[in-house]
PDB file of C-alpha atoms in Angstrom:
ATOM      1  CA  UNK D 206      -4.076 -48.370 -66.672  1.00 53.00           C
ATOM      2  CA  UNK D 207      -6.806 -50.242 -68.535  1.00 64.00           C
ATOM      3  CA  UNK D 208     -10.297 -50.281 -67.109  1.00 68.00           C
ATOM      4  CA  UNK D 209     -11.463 -53.677 -65.912  1.00 69.00           C
ATOM      5  CA  UNK D 210     -12.928 -55.085 -69.138  1.00 76.00           C
ATOM      6  CA  UNK D 211     -16.466 -56.382 -69.418  1.00 85.00           C
ATOM      7  CA  UNK D 212     -16.019 -57.455 -73.009  1.00 88.00           C
ATOM      8  CA  UNK D 213     -15.519 -60.520 -75.161  1.00 90.00           C
ATOM      9  CA  UNK D 214     -13.209 -61.323 -78.056  1.00 91.00           C
ATOM     10  CA  UNK D 215     -16.180 -60.596 -80.345  1.00 91.00           C
ATOM     11  CA  UNK D 216     -16.365 -57.057 -78.930  1.00 92.00           C
ATOM     12  CA  UNK D 217     -12.657 -56.523 -79.546  1.00 93.00           C
ATOM     13  CA  UNK D 218     -13.002 -57.638 -83.152  1.00 93.00           C
ATOM     14  CA  UNK D 219     -16.000 -55.353 -83.718  1.00 93.00           C
ATOM     15  CA  UNK D 220     -14.050 -52.406 -82.259  1.00 93.00           C
ATOM     16  CA  UNK D 221     -11.493 -52.787 -85.056  1.00 94.00           C
ATOM     17  CA  UNK D 222     -13.904 -51.140 -87.481  1.00 93.00           C
ATOM     18  CA  UNK D 223     -15.512 -48.695 -85.057  1.00 93.00           C
ATOM     19  CA  UNK D 224     -12.509 -47.345 -83.090  1.00 91.00           C
ATOM     20  CA  UNK D 225      -9.771 -45.666 -85.124  1.00 91.00           C
ATOM     21  CA  UNK D 226     -10.234 -48.012 -88.124  1.00 94.00           C
ATOM     22  CA  UNK D 227      -7.451 -46.358 -90.135  1.00 94.00           C
ATOM     23  CA  UNK D 228      -4.850 -46.741 -87.383  1.00 92.00           C
ATOM     24  CA  UNK D 229      -2.089 -49.269 -88.044  1.00 92.00           C
ATOM     25  CA  UNK D 230      -2.543 -52.252 -85.745  1.00 93.00           C
ATOM     26  CA  UNK D 231       0.166 -54.629 -86.959  1.00 94.00           C
ATOM     27  CA  UNK D 232       3.546 -54.280 -88.629  1.00 93.00           C
ATOM     28  CA  UNK D 233       4.697 -57.420 -90.459  1.00 91.00           C
ATOM     29  CA  UNK D 234       7.921 -57.079 -92.446  1.00 81.00           C
ATOM     30  CA  UNK D 235       7.135 -54.183 -94.779  1.00 82.00           C
ATOM     31  CA  UNK D 236       3.369 -54.513 -94.397  1.00 90.00           C
ATOM     32  CA  UNK D 237       1.209 -52.186 -92.338  1.00 94.00           C
ATOM     33  CA  UNK D 238      -2.169 -53.684 -91.439  1.00 95.00           C
ATOM     34  CA  UNK D 239      -4.816 -51.214 -90.319  1.00 95.00           C
ATOM     35  CA  UNK D 240      -7.487 -52.104 -87.805  1.00 95.00           C
ATOM     36  CA  UNK D 241     -10.163 -51.910 -90.517  1.00 96.00           C
ATOM     37  CA  UNK D 242      -8.196 -54.158 -92.874  1.00 96.00           C
ATOM     38  CA  UNK D 243      -7.696 -56.713 -90.120  1.00 96.00           C
ATOM     39  CA  UNK D 244     -11.439 -56.661 -89.404  1.00 95.00           C
ATOM     40  CA  UNK D 245     -12.259 -57.193 -93.086  1.00 93.00           C
ATOM     41  CA  UNK D 246      -9.915 -60.190 -93.360  1.00 93.00           C
ATOM     42  CA  UNK D 247     -11.394 -61.737 -90.210  1.00 94.00           C
ATOM     43  CA  UNK D 248     -14.904 -61.470 -91.689  1.00 91.00           C
ATOM     44  CA  UNK D 249     -13.787 -63.215 -94.893  1.00 90.00           C
ATOM     45  CA  UNK D 250     -12.070 -65.963 -92.899  1.00 92.00           C
ATOM     46  CA  UNK D 251     -15.161 -66.556 -90.752  1.00 91.00           C
ATOM     47  CA  UNK D 252     -17.323 -66.948 -93.848  1.00 89.00           C
ATOM     48  CA  UNK D 253     -14.819 -69.394 -95.298  1.00 90.00           C
ATOM     49  CA  UNK D 254     -14.757 -71.472 -92.103  1.00 92.00           C
ATOM     50  CA  UNK D 255     -18.564 -71.627 -92.058  1.00 91.00           C
ATOM     51  CA  UNK D 256     -18.659 -72.571 -95.739  1.00 89.00           C
ATOM     52  CA  UNK D 257     -16.247 -75.426 -94.965  1.00 90.00           C
ATOM     53  CA  UNK D 258     -18.760 -76.801 -92.488  1.00 91.00           C
ATOM     54  CA  UNK D 259     -17.313 -75.568 -89.205  1.00 92.00           C
ATOM     55  CA  UNK D 260     -19.797 -75.262 -86.370  1.00 91.00           C
ATOM     56  CA  UNK D 261     -19.707 -74.209 -82.731  1.00 90.00           C
ATOM     57  CA  UNK D 262     -17.488 -76.475 -80.589  1.00 92.00           C
ATOM     58  CA  UNK D 263     -15.666 -77.942 -83.604  1.00 95.00           C
ATOM     59  CA  UNK D 264     -11.887 -78.044 -83.091  1.00 96.00           C
ATOM     60  CA  UNK D 265      -9.350 -76.552 -85.497  1.00 97.00           C
ATOM     61  CA  UNK D 266      -5.783 -77.646 -84.836  1.00 96.00           C
ATOM     62  CA  UNK D 267      -3.149 -75.196 -86.063  1.00 94.00           C
ATOM     63  CA  UNK D 268       0.425 -76.128 -87.040  1.00 92.00           C
ATOM     64  CA  UNK D 269       1.664 -72.713 -88.117  1.00 90.00           C
ATOM     65  CA  UNK D 270       4.403 -70.150 -87.547  1.00 90.00           C
ATOM     66  CA  UNK D 271       3.612 -66.650 -86.348  1.00 93.00           C
ATOM     67  CA  UNK D 272       1.978 -64.836 -89.256  1.00 93.00           C
ATOM     68  CA  UNK D 273      -0.896 -62.559 -90.189  1.00 94.00           C
ATOM     69  CA  UNK D 274      -2.780 -65.643 -91.370  1.00 93.00           C
ATOM     70  CA  UNK D 275      -2.408 -67.182 -87.918  1.00 94.00           C
ATOM     71  CA  UNK D 276      -3.792 -64.060 -86.233  1.00 95.00           C
ATOM     72  CA  UNK D 277      -6.787 -63.930 -88.556  1.00 95.00           C
ATOM     73  CA  UNK D 278      -7.554 -67.608 -87.932  1.00 95.00           C
ATOM     74  CA  UNK D 279      -7.216 -67.179 -84.160  1.00 94.00           C
ATOM     75  CA  UNK D 280      -9.664 -64.284 -83.983  1.00 95.00           C
ATOM     76  CA  UNK D 281     -12.072 -65.900 -86.435  1.00 94.00           C
ATOM     77  CA  UNK D 282     -12.236 -69.119 -84.407  1.00 94.00           C
ATOM     78  CA  UNK D 283     -12.592 -67.344 -81.075  1.00 92.00           C
ATOM     79  CA  UNK D 284     -15.593 -65.347 -82.278  1.00 90.00           C
ATOM     80  CA  UNK D 285     -17.300 -68.292 -84.016  1.00 91.00           C
ATOM     81  CA  UNK D 286     -17.197 -70.594 -81.007  1.00 91.00           C
ATOM     82  CA  UNK D 287     -14.714 -72.841 -82.807  1.00 94.00           C
ATOM     83  CA  UNK D 288     -12.151 -74.317 -80.419  1.00 95.00           C
ATOM     84  CA  UNK D 289      -8.720 -73.234 -81.565  1.00 96.00           C
ATOM     85  CA  UNK D 290      -5.870 -75.651 -80.748  1.00 96.00           C
ATOM     86  CA  UNK D 291      -2.470 -74.130 -81.617  1.00 94.00           C
ATOM     87  CA  UNK D 292       0.655 -76.276 -81.512  1.00 90.00           C
ATOM     88  CA  UNK D 293       3.251 -74.556 -83.682  1.00 80.00           C
ATOM     89  CA  UNK D 294       5.228 -76.206 -86.465  1.00 80.00           C
ATOM     90  CA  UNK D 295       7.840 -77.596 -84.073  1.00 79.00           C
ATOM     91  CA  UNK D 296       5.500 -80.351 -82.835  1.00 80.00           C
ATOM     92  CA  UNK D 297       6.400 -83.661 -84.453  1.00 79.00           C
ATOM     93  CA  UNK D 298       6.172 -87.429 -84.201  1.00 80.00           C
ATOM     94  CA  UNK D 299       4.682 -89.222 -81.216  1.00 83.00           C
ATOM     95  CA  UNK D 300       3.795 -86.047 -79.274  1.00 83.00           C
ATOM     96  CA  UNK D 301       1.946 -84.510 -82.214  1.00 87.00           C
ATOM     97  CA  UNK D 302       0.035 -87.667 -83.123  1.00 88.00           C
ATOM     98  CA  UNK D 303      -0.878 -88.175 -79.454  1.00 89.00           C
ATOM     99  CA  UNK D 304      -2.534 -84.743 -79.361  1.00 92.00           C
ATOM    100  CA  UNK D 305      -4.371 -85.258 -82.648  1.00 92.00           C
ATOM    101  CA  UNK D 306      -5.776 -88.551 -81.359  1.00 92.00           C
ATOM    102  CA  UNK D 307      -6.695 -86.964 -78.043  1.00 93.00           C
ATOM    103  CA  UNK D 308      -8.695 -83.985 -79.325  1.00 93.00           C
ATOM    104  CA  UNK D 309      -9.923 -85.354 -82.674  1.00 94.00           C
ATOM    105  CA  UNK D 310      -9.966 -82.014 -84.556  1.00 96.00           C
ATOM    106  CA  UNK D 311     -12.346 -81.398 -87.433  1.00 96.00           C
ATOM    107  CA  UNK D 312      -9.437 -80.078 -89.502  1.00 95.00           C
ATOM    108  CA  UNK D 313      -5.676 -79.511 -89.183  1.00 94.00           C
ATOM    109  CA  UNK D 314      -4.526 -76.252 -90.732  1.00 93.00           C
ATOM    110  CA  UNK D 315      -0.950 -76.052 -92.021  1.00 89.00           C
ATOM    111  CA  UNK D 316       1.226 -73.828 -94.198  1.00 84.00           C
ATOM    112  CA  UNK D 317       3.253 -76.476 -96.025  1.00 77.00           C
ATOM    113  CA  UNK D 318       2.257 -80.123 -96.305  1.00 70.00           C
ATOM    114  CA  UNK D 319       5.830 -81.304 -96.938  1.00 68.00           C
ATOM    115  CA  UNK D 320       7.085 -80.134 -93.548  1.00 64.00           C
ATOM    116  CA  UNK D 321       4.389 -81.715 -91.379  1.00 69.00           C
ATOM    117  CA  UNK D 322       5.076 -85.125 -89.842  1.00 73.00           C
ATOM    118  CA  UNK D 323       1.711 -86.707 -89.047  1.00 81.00           C
ATOM    119  CA  UNK D 324       0.259 -90.141 -89.629  1.00 81.00           C
ATOM    120  CA  UNK D 325      -1.326 -90.791 -93.022  1.00 82.00           C
ATOM    121  CA  UNK D 326      -4.682 -91.584 -91.415  1.00 86.00           C
ATOM    122  CA  UNK D 327      -4.990 -87.855 -90.574  1.00 87.00           C
ATOM    123  CA  UNK D 328      -4.338 -86.659 -94.143  1.00 85.00           C
ATOM    124  CA  UNK D 329      -8.049 -86.173 -94.844  1.00 89.00           C
ATOM    125  CA  UNK D 330      -8.192 -83.630 -92.031  1.00 91.00           C
ATOM    126  CA  UNK D 331      -5.411 -81.421 -93.463  1.00 90.00           C
ATOM    127  CA  UNK D 332      -6.401 -77.941 -94.611  1.00 89.00           C
ATOM    128  CA  UNK D 333      -3.787 -75.830 -96.387  1.00 88.00           C
ATOM    129  CA  UNK D 334      -3.790 -72.165 -95.478  1.00 87.00           C
ATOM    130  CA  UNK D 335      -3.901 -71.189 -99.163  1.00 84.00           C
ATOM    131  CA  UNK D 336      -7.280 -72.948 -99.463  1.00 79.00           C
ATOM    132  CA  UNK D 337      -8.642 -71.105 -96.453  1.00 79.00           C
ATOM    133  CA  UNK D 338      -7.471 -67.797 -97.952  1.00 73.00           C
ATOM    134  CA  UNK D 339      -9.404 -68.438-101.163  1.00 67.00           C
ATOM    135  CA  UNK D 340     -11.663 -65.396-101.366  1.00 61.00           C
ATOM    136  CA  UNK D 341     -14.357 -67.078-103.448  1.00 67.00           C
ATOM    137  CA  UNK D 342     -16.884 -67.058-100.628  1.00 65.00           C
ATOM    138  CA  UNK D 343     -20.616 -66.955-101.230  1.00 63.00           C
ATOM    139  CA  UNK D 344     -21.971 -63.632 -99.925  1.00 65.00           C
ATOM    140  CA  UNK D 345     -25.087 -65.500 -98.792  1.00 69.00           C
ATOM    141  CA  UNK D 346     -23.084 -67.459 -96.204  1.00 72.00           C
ATOM    142  CA  UNK D 347     -24.572 -66.599 -92.807  1.00 74.00           C
ATOM    143  CA  UNK D 348     -22.178 -66.287 -89.901  1.00 80.00           C
ATOM    144  CA  UNK D 349     -23.477 -66.831 -86.384  1.00 74.00           C
ATOM    145  CA  UNK D 350     -21.130 -65.759 -83.619  1.00 71.00           C
ATOM    146  CA  UNK D 351     -20.850 -67.521 -80.290  1.00 65.00           C
ATOM    147  CA  UNK D 352     -18.933 -67.151 -77.061  1.00 67.00           C
ATOM    148  CA  UNK D 353     -17.976 -70.714 -76.259  1.00 65.00           C
ATOM    149  CA  UNK D 354     -17.143 -71.992 -72.774  1.00 80.00           C
ATOM    150  CA  UNK D 355     -13.935 -73.281 -74.347  1.00 88.00           C
ATOM    151  CA  UNK D 356     -12.159 -70.797 -76.619  1.00 92.00           C
ATOM    152  CA  UNK D 357      -8.928 -72.681 -77.051  1.00 94.00           C
ATOM    153  CA  UNK D 358      -6.842 -75.562 -75.754  1.00 95.00           C
ATOM    154  CA  UNK D 359      -3.187 -74.728 -75.099  1.00 94.00           C
ATOM    155  CA  UNK D 360      -0.872 -77.707 -74.768  1.00 90.00           C
ATOM    156  CA  UNK D 361       2.146 -77.954 -72.476  1.00 80.00           C
ATOM    157  CA  UNK D 362       5.502 -79.055 -73.865  1.00 72.00           C
ATOM    158  CA  UNK D 363       5.252 -82.563 -72.411  1.00 65.00           C
ATOM    159  CA  UNK D 364       8.748 -82.575 -70.895  1.00 68.00           C
ATOM    160  CA  UNK D 365       7.633 -84.573 -67.822  1.00 74.00           C
ATOM    161  CA  UNK D 366       5.071 -86.787 -69.528  1.00 76.00           C
ATOM    162  CA  UNK D 367       2.382 -86.597 -72.213  1.00 81.00           C
ATOM    163  CA  UNK D 368       1.475 -83.010 -73.261  1.00 82.00           C
ATOM    164  CA  UNK D 369      -1.402 -81.652 -71.200  1.00 88.00           C
ATOM    165  CA  UNK D 370      -4.170 -79.541 -72.735  1.00 92.00           C
ATOM    166  CA  UNK D 371      -5.117 -76.439 -70.773  1.00 92.00           C
ATOM    167  CA  UNK D 372      -8.737 -75.456 -71.407  1.00 93.00           C
ATOM    168  CA  UNK D 373      -8.950 -71.676 -71.813  1.00 93.00           C
ATOM    169  CA  UNK D 374     -12.195 -69.673 -71.951  1.00 92.00           C
ATOM    170  CA  UNK D 375     -12.972 -66.315 -73.556  1.00 92.00           C
ATOM    171  CA  UNK D 376     -12.942 -64.666 -70.120  1.00 91.00           C
ATOM    172  CA  UNK D 377      -9.563 -66.213 -69.310  1.00 92.00           C
ATOM    173  CA  UNK D 378      -8.072 -64.739 -72.477  1.00 93.00           C
ATOM    174  CA  UNK D 379      -9.447 -61.302 -71.627  1.00 92.00           C
ATOM    175  CA  UNK D 380      -8.194 -61.626 -68.048  1.00 91.00           C
ATOM    176  CA  UNK D 381      -4.697 -62.596 -69.179  1.00 92.00           C
ATOM    177  CA  UNK D 382      -4.565 -59.612 -71.553  1.00 93.00           C
ATOM    178  CA  UNK D 383      -5.797 -57.287 -68.797  1.00 92.00           C
ATOM    179  CA  UNK D 384      -3.161 -58.598 -66.370  1.00 91.00           C
ATOM    180  CA  UNK D 385      -0.515 -58.067 -69.050  1.00 93.00           C
ATOM    181  CA  UNK D 386      -1.685 -54.472 -69.403  1.00 92.00           C
ATOM    182  CA  UNK D 387      -1.254 -53.937 -65.668  1.00 92.00           C
ATOM    183  CA  UNK D 388       2.186 -55.570 -65.669  1.00 92.00           C
ATOM    184  CA  UNK D 389       3.517 -53.382 -68.476  1.00 93.00           C
ATOM    185  CA  UNK D 390       1.626 -50.192 -67.554  1.00 93.00           C
ATOM    186  CA  UNK D 391       0.083 -50.090 -71.036  1.00 92.00           C
ATOM    187  CA  UNK D 392      -0.239 -46.769 -72.857  1.00 89.00           C
ATOM    188  CA  UNK D 393      -2.116 -45.999 -76.078  1.00 82.00           C
ATOM    189  CA  UNK D 394       1.031 -45.181 -78.034  1.00 87.00           C
ATOM    190  CA  UNK D 395       3.013 -48.213 -76.856  1.00 94.00           C
ATOM    191  CA  UNK D 396       4.670 -50.509 -79.369  1.00 95.00           C
ATOM    192  CA  UNK D 397       5.389 -54.172 -78.683  1.00 96.00           C
ATOM    193  CA  UNK D 398       7.694 -56.644 -80.376  1.00 94.00           C
ATOM    194  CA  UNK D 399       5.624 -59.821 -80.604  1.00 94.00           C
ATOM    195  CA  UNK D 400       8.217 -62.576 -80.996  1.00 92.00           C
ATOM    196  CA  UNK D 401       6.561 -65.151 -78.732  1.00 91.00           C
ATOM    197  CA  UNK D 402       4.818 -68.066 -80.404  1.00 91.00           C
ATOM    198  CA  UNK D 403       1.078 -67.539 -80.799  1.00 93.00           C
ATOM    199  CA  UNK D 404       0.669 -71.127 -79.616  1.00 91.00           C
ATOM    200  CA  UNK D 405       1.801 -69.926 -76.165  1.00 90.00           C
ATOM    201  CA  UNK D 406      -0.236 -67.818 -73.729  1.00 91.00           C
ATOM    202  CA  UNK D 407       2.660 -65.313 -73.648  1.00 90.00           C
ATOM    203  CA  UNK D 408       2.087 -64.477 -77.309  1.00 92.00           C
ATOM    204  CA  UNK D 409      -1.706 -64.602 -77.259  1.00 94.00           C
ATOM    205  CA  UNK D 410      -2.055 -62.231 -74.292  1.00 93.00           C
ATOM    206  CA  UNK D 411       0.117 -59.571 -75.972  1.00 94.00           C
ATOM    207  CA  UNK D 412      -1.902 -59.900 -79.188  1.00 95.00           C
ATOM    208  CA  UNK D 413      -5.246 -59.451 -77.428  1.00 94.00           C
ATOM    209  CA  UNK D 414      -3.915 -56.663 -75.192  1.00 94.00           C
ATOM    210  CA  UNK D 415      -2.721 -54.604 -78.153  1.00 93.00           C
ATOM    211  CA  UNK D 416      -6.055 -54.926 -79.958  1.00 93.00           C
ATOM    212  CA  UNK D 417      -7.934 -54.172 -76.754  1.00 89.00           C
ATOM    213  CA  UNK D 418      -5.821 -51.111 -75.887  1.00 87.00           C
ATOM    214  CA  UNK D 419      -5.449 -49.775 -79.446  1.00 82.00           C
ATOM    215  CA  UNK D 420      -1.686 -50.275 -79.259  1.00 89.00           C
ATOM    216  CA  UNK D 421       0.591 -51.442 -82.039  1.00 91.00           C
ATOM    217  CA  UNK D 422       2.739 -54.519 -82.314  1.00 94.00           C
ATOM    218  CA  UNK D 423       5.366 -55.783 -84.701  1.00 95.00           C
ATOM    219  CA  UNK D 424       4.889 -59.474 -85.454  1.00 95.00           C
ATOM    220  CA  UNK D 425       8.007 -61.608 -85.830  1.00 93.00           C
ATOM    221  CA  UNK D 426       8.180 -65.200 -87.017  1.00 90.00           C
ATOM    222  CA  UNK D 427      10.510 -66.005 -84.126  1.00 89.00           C
ATOM    223  CA  UNK D 428      13.055 -64.531 -81.722  1.00 91.00           C
ATOM    224  CA  UNK D 429      16.476 -63.649 -83.143  1.00 93.00           C
ATOM    225  CA  UNK D 430      19.228 -62.458 -80.798  1.00 93.00           C
ATOM    226  CA  UNK D 431      21.233 -61.219 -83.785  1.00 93.00           C
ATOM    227  CA  UNK D 432      18.428 -58.987 -85.089  1.00 94.00           C
ATOM    228  CA  UNK D 433      16.764 -58.158 -81.787  1.00 95.00           C
ATOM    229  CA  UNK D 434      18.135 -54.693 -80.991  1.00 96.00           C
ATOM    230  CA  UNK D 435      17.979 -53.622 -84.638  1.00 94.00           C
ATOM    231  CA  UNK D 436      14.278 -54.500 -84.577  1.00 95.00           C
ATOM    232  CA  UNK D 437      13.804 -52.701 -81.251  1.00 96.00           C
ATOM    233  CA  UNK D 438      15.292 -49.499 -82.690  1.00 96.00           C
ATOM    234  CA  UNK D 439      13.761 -49.776 -86.165  1.00 94.00           C
ATOM    235  CA  UNK D 440      10.197 -50.110 -84.874  1.00 94.00           C
ATOM    236  CA  UNK D 441      10.664 -47.781 -81.875  1.00 95.00           C
ATOM    237  CA  UNK D 442       9.531 -50.433 -79.397  1.00 96.00           C
ATOM    238  CA  UNK D 443       8.468 -49.027 -76.019  1.00 97.00           C
ATOM    239  CA  UNK D 444       7.511 -52.164 -74.052  1.00 96.00           C
ATOM    240  CA  UNK D 445       9.505 -55.397 -74.068  1.00 95.00           C
ATOM    241  CA  UNK D 446       8.083 -58.779 -73.044  1.00 93.00           C
ATOM    242  CA  UNK D 447      10.536 -61.534 -72.126  1.00 92.00           C
ATOM    243  CA  UNK D 448      10.323 -65.186 -71.127  1.00 87.00           C
ATOM    244  CA  UNK D 449      12.778 -67.779 -69.877  1.00 79.00           C
ATOM    245  CA  UNK D 450      16.418 -67.223 -70.780  1.00 89.00           C
ATOM    246  CA  UNK D 451      15.881 -64.469 -73.353  1.00 93.00           C
ATOM    247  CA  UNK D 452      17.555 -61.836 -71.156  1.00 95.00           C
ATOM    248  CA  UNK D 453      20.597 -64.079 -70.585  1.00 95.00           C
ATOM    249  CA  UNK D 454      20.934 -64.557 -74.343  1.00 95.00           C
ATOM    250  CA  UNK D 455      20.859 -60.791 -74.909  1.00 95.00           C
ATOM    251  CA  UNK D 456      23.414 -60.111 -72.166  1.00 94.00           C
ATOM    252  CA  UNK D 457      25.865 -62.546 -73.757  1.00 93.00           C
ATOM    253  CA  UNK D 458      25.987 -60.408 -76.893  1.00 91.00           C
ATOM    254  CA  UNK D 459      29.030 -58.133 -77.124  1.00 91.00           C
ATOM    255  CA  UNK D 460      28.525 -54.778 -75.400  1.00 92.00           C
ATOM    256  CA  UNK D 461      28.151 -51.768 -77.712  1.00 91.00           C
ATOM    257  CA  UNK D 462      28.069 -48.005 -77.300  1.00 92.00           C
ATOM    258  CA  UNK D 463      24.494 -47.947 -78.592  1.00 94.00           C
ATOM    259  CA  UNK D 464      23.181 -50.411 -75.985  1.00 95.00           C
ATOM    260  CA  UNK D 465      21.168 -47.639 -74.363  1.00 95.00           C
ATOM    261  CA  UNK D 466      20.034 -46.113 -77.635  1.00 96.00           C
ATOM    262  CA  UNK D 467      16.387 -47.221 -77.741  1.00 97.00           C
ATOM    263  CA  UNK D 468      12.892 -46.153 -76.662  1.00 97.00           C
ATOM    264  CA  UNK D 469      12.070 -49.101 -74.368  1.00 97.00           C
ATOM    265  CA  UNK D 470      10.516 -47.827 -71.127  1.00 96.00           C
ATOM    266  CA  UNK D 471       9.971 -51.172 -69.427  1.00 96.00           C
ATOM    267  CA  UNK D 472      10.717 -54.879 -69.803  1.00 95.00           C
ATOM    268  CA  UNK D 473       8.302 -57.311 -68.175  1.00 95.00           C
ATOM    269  CA  UNK D 474       8.094 -61.067 -68.022  1.00 92.00           C
ATOM    270  CA  UNK D 475       9.213 -64.149 -66.156  1.00 90.00           C
ATOM    271  CA  UNK D 476      12.300 -66.267 -65.665  1.00 87.00           C
ATOM    272  CA  UNK D 477      15.003 -63.687 -64.960  1.00 90.00           C
ATOM    273  CA  UNK D 478      17.787 -64.758 -62.607  1.00 90.00           C
ATOM    274  CA  UNK D 479      18.670 -62.299 -59.828  1.00 89.00           C
ATOM    275  CA  UNK D 480      22.074 -61.529 -61.381  1.00 92.00           C
ATOM    276  CA  UNK D 481      20.537 -61.078 -64.828  1.00 92.00           C
ATOM    277  CA  UNK D 482      17.866 -58.760 -63.451  1.00 91.00           C
ATOM    278  CA  UNK D 483      20.414 -56.192 -62.259  1.00 93.00           C
ATOM    279  CA  UNK D 484      22.930 -56.637 -65.077  1.00 94.00           C
ATOM    280  CA  UNK D 485      20.336 -56.174 -67.815  1.00 95.00           C
ATOM    281  CA  UNK D 486      18.850 -53.131 -66.105  1.00 94.00           C
ATOM    282  CA  UNK D 487      22.277 -51.499 -65.727  1.00 95.00           C
ATOM    283  CA  UNK D 488      23.606 -52.263 -69.206  1.00 96.00           C
ATOM    284  CA  UNK D 489      20.539 -51.338 -71.257  1.00 97.00           C
ATOM    285  CA  UNK D 490      18.975 -48.802 -68.870  1.00 96.00           C
ATOM    286  CA  UNK D 491      15.671 -50.671 -68.911  1.00 96.00           C
ATOM    287  CA  UNK D 492      13.670 -51.290 -65.709  1.00 94.00           C
ATOM    288  CA  UNK D 493      12.467 -54.882 -65.304  1.00 94.00           C
ATOM    289  CA  UNK D 494       9.193 -56.067 -63.840  1.00 94.00           C
ATOM    290  CA  UNK D 495       9.016 -59.767 -62.971  1.00 92.00           C
ATOM    291  CA  UNK D 496       5.707 -61.622 -63.045  1.00 91.00           C
ATOM    292  CA  UNK D 497       4.684 -65.157 -62.261  1.00 88.00           C
ATOM    293  CA  UNK D 498       1.788 -67.126 -63.611  1.00 83.00           C
ATOM    294  CA  UNK D 499       0.437 -70.196 -65.355  1.00 84.00           C
ATOM    295  CA  UNK D 500      -1.736 -70.679 -68.392  1.00 85.00           C
ATOM    296  CA  UNK D 501      -4.224 -72.484 -66.142  1.00 83.00           C
ATOM    297  CA  UNK D 502      -4.573 -69.358 -63.981  1.00 81.00           C
ATOM    298  CA  UNK D 503      -5.127 -66.837 -66.793  1.00 78.00           C
ATOM    299  CA  UNK D 504      -1.371 -66.288 -66.979  1.00 80.00           C
ATOM    300  CA  UNK D 505      -0.194 -63.710 -64.408  1.00 79.00           C
ATOM    301  CA  UNK D 506      -0.947 -64.355 -60.763  1.00 82.00           C
ATOM    302  CA  UNK D 507       1.712 -62.119 -59.188  1.00 87.00           C
ATOM    303  CA  UNK D 508       3.495 -58.955 -60.378  1.00 88.00           C
ATOM    304  CA  UNK D 509       6.574 -57.454 -58.703  1.00 88.00           C
ATOM    305  CA  UNK D 510       6.206 -53.674 -59.054  1.00 86.00           C
ATOM    306  CA  UNK D 511       9.445 -52.908 -57.182  1.00 74.00           C
TER     307      UNK D 511
END
């Protein structure tokens, strides 16, 4: 089990170059990103953000899919005191424009301008990821790091009314990662399949946990039931995080002789029905550990160890 952390996101980033820097931290498609390489890219991104005029407490709204670029931006913002506001590319129309008006971000970072549906009056705020990745950064740019009272604002889906922004601090992010480590009984050699959106606390906590515990994760753009077990076996995943109806989706897939052919030691998450809990455990030979929590309460508040 992890020790109770007395660290910040800045400390985690610094550890990337001081603790096992050559160890692979992230698998993305055919890429292997070492801890040292990740650290180097974060430093370049921070310099670029500063050169673009970002200061402490400025807000950067992100409309991006899961990607290495997204991870680098997240960690850069969190250590610069820039308030990161992730929404994901699926946000559109009234809900998206409502949030932009509400938080008034300094810039809106996107991957592809053609696929973003926002009002023209916000066009001047748009920042393409390719421009942020431009490596022509002045070496003289000075980067001052801060731990802000507000690290990020995570918005609810808005199914019962206007989307609500949950204010999340640096300590809350660390606490949620620590709780995740307890829930999954984290080990140094564990491997995680990170399919959850990085605009959701479920994705962010796994990201921070893996960097904090020197574990590895395989980053996916999104969940795919068709590819899921192939990915589990290919990357030798040992811990499986689930949310909502994911387990029900997997159970509906046709049973195969190789259902139990994997290295997963534990599945943990929230939203499993009682029937699903036992059926999944029996079919795939994977113990399940249900948790409950809210973003507002640093994610997990209860864990069922039985």
